[in-house]
Coordinates of C-alpha atoms and ligand atoms in Angstrom, one line a residue:
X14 CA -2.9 -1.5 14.0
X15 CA -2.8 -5.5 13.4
X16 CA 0.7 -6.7 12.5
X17 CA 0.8 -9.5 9.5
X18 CA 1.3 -12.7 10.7
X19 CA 4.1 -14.8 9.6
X20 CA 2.2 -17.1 7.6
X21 CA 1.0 -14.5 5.7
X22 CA 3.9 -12.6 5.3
X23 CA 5.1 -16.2 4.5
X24 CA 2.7 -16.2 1.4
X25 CA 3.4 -13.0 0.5
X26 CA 7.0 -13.6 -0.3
X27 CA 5.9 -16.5 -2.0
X28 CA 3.3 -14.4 -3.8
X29 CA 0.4 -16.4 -2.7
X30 CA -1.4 -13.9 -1.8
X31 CA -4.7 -12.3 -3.4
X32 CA -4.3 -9.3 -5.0
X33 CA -6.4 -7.2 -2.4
X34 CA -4.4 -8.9 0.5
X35 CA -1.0 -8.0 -1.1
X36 CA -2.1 -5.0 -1.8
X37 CA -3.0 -4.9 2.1
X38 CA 0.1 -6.1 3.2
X39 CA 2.5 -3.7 1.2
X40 CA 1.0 -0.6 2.7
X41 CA 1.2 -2.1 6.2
X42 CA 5.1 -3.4 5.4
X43 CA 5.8 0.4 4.0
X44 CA 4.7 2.1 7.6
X45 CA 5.2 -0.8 10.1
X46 CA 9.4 -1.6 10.9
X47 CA 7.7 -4.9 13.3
X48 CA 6.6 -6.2 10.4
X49 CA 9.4 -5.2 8.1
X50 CA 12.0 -7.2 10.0
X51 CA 10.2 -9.9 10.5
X52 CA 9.5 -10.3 6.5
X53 CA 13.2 -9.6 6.5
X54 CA 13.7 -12.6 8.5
X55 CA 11.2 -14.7 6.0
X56 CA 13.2 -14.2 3.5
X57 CA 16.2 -15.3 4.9
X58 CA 14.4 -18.6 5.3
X59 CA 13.1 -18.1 1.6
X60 CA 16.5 -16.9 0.8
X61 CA 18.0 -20.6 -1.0
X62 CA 15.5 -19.0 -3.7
X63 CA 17.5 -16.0 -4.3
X64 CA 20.9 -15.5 -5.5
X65 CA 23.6 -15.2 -3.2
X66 CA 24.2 -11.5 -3.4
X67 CA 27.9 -12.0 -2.7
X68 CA 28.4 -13.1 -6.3
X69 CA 27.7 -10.1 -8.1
X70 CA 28.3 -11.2 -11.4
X71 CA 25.8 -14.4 -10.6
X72 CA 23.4 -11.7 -9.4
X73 CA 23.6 -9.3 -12.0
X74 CA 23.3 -12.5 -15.0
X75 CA 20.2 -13.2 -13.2
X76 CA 18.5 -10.4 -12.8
X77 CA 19.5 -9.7 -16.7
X78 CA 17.8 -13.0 -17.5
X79 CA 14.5 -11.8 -15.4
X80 CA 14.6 -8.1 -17.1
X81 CA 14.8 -10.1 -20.7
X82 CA 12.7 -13.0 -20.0
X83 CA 10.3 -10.1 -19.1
X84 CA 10.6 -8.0 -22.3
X85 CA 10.2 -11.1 -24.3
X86 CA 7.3 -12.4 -22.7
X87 CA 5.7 -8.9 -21.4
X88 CA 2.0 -9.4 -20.6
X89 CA 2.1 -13.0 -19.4
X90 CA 5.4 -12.3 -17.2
X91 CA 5.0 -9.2 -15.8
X92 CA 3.3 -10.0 -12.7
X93 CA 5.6 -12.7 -11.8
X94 CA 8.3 -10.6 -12.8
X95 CA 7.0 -7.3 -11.1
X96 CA 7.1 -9.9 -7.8
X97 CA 10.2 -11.1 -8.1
X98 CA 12.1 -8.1 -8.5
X99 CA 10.8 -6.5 -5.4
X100 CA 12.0 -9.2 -3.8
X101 CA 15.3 -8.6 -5.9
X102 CA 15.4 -5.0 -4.7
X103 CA 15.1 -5.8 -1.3
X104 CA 17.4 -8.1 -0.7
X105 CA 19.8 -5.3 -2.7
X106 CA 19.0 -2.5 -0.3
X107 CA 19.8 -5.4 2.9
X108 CA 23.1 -5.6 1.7
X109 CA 23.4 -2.2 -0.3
X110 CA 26.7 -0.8 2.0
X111 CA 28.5 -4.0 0.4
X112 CA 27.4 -3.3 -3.2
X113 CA 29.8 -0.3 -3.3
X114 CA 31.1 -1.4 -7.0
X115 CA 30.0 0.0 -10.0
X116 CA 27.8 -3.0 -10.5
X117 CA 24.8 -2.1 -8.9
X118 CA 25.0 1.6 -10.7
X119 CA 25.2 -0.3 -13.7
X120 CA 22.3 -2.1 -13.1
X121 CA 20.3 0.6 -12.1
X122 CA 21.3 2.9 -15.5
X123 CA 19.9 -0.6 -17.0
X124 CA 16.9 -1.2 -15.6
X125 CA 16.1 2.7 -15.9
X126 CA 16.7 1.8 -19.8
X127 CA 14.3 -1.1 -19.8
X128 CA 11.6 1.0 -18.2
X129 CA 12.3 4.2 -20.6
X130 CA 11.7 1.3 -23.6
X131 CA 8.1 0.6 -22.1
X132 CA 7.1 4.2 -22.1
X133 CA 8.3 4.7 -25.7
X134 CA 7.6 1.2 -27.5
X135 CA 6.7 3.5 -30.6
X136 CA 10.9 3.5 -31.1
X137 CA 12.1 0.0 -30.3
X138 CA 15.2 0.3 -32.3
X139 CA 16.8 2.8 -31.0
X140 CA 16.0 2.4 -27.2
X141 CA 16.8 -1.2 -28.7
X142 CA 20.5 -0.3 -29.5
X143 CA 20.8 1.8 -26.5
X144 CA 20.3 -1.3 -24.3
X145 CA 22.2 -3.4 -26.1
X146 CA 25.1 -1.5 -25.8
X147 CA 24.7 -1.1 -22.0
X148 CA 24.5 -4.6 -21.4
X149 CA 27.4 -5.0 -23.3
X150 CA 29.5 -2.7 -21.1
X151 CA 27.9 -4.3 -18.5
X152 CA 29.1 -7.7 -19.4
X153 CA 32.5 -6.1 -20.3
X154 CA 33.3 -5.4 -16.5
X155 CA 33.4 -8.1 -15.4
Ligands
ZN6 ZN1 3.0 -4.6 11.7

């Protein structure tokens, strides 16, 4: 099996990378731990990018702003967006035995409310309301 290089895994981070590449480079990330540490370390390095996962509340605004910025904006965004969460995600599970407040449950119950609203865009008001309220409660833990 050939390991990723760096660079590439470099550009992959960055999302430079082809579709057919990526594509390429997931699969090998999902079965190889080599290169799965050493994309961890990347994005370290790439890491001034993200939030600092220490600041939950920081964290959580942000990723809110992606998840709305995304329903606003769906078919030009999502790509970028689809990219950037991943990258979200993953820096979640690194650091998932800290998250161990109900922050990151929230979150998830949210973005499994987002998702449920693209499967059933025939009802946006209700799935509208739903999500609304959940953000509030969200907001309201702080
Ligand atoms: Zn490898």
């Amino acid at each position: 099996m050939n390991h990723i290089s760096r660079d590439d895994l470099e550009r992959y981070a960055k999302g430079e990378l082809e579709e057919r590449q990526r594509d390429e480079c997931e699969t090998h990330l999902y079965s190889c731990d080599q290169c799965m540490s050493t994309y961890m370390s990347v994005l370290e390095v790439i890491g001034s990018s993200l939030p600092d996962i220490k600041e939950e509340s920081l964290f959580t605004d942000q990723i809110m702003q992606k998840i709305n910025e995304d329903k606003i904006d769906k078919v030009a965004k999502r790509p970028f967006y689809e990219q950037t969460f991943f990258h979200y995600m993953l820096a979640a599970t690194l650091t998932i035995i800290l998250m161990t407040s109900g922050v990151f449950q929230s979150l998830t119950g949210y973005i499994d409310e987002v998702q449920r609203t693209r499967l059933s865009e025939e009802t946006p008001s209700i799935t509208n309301k739903i999500l609304e309220t959940t953000f509030i409660r969200i907001n309201n833990e702080d």
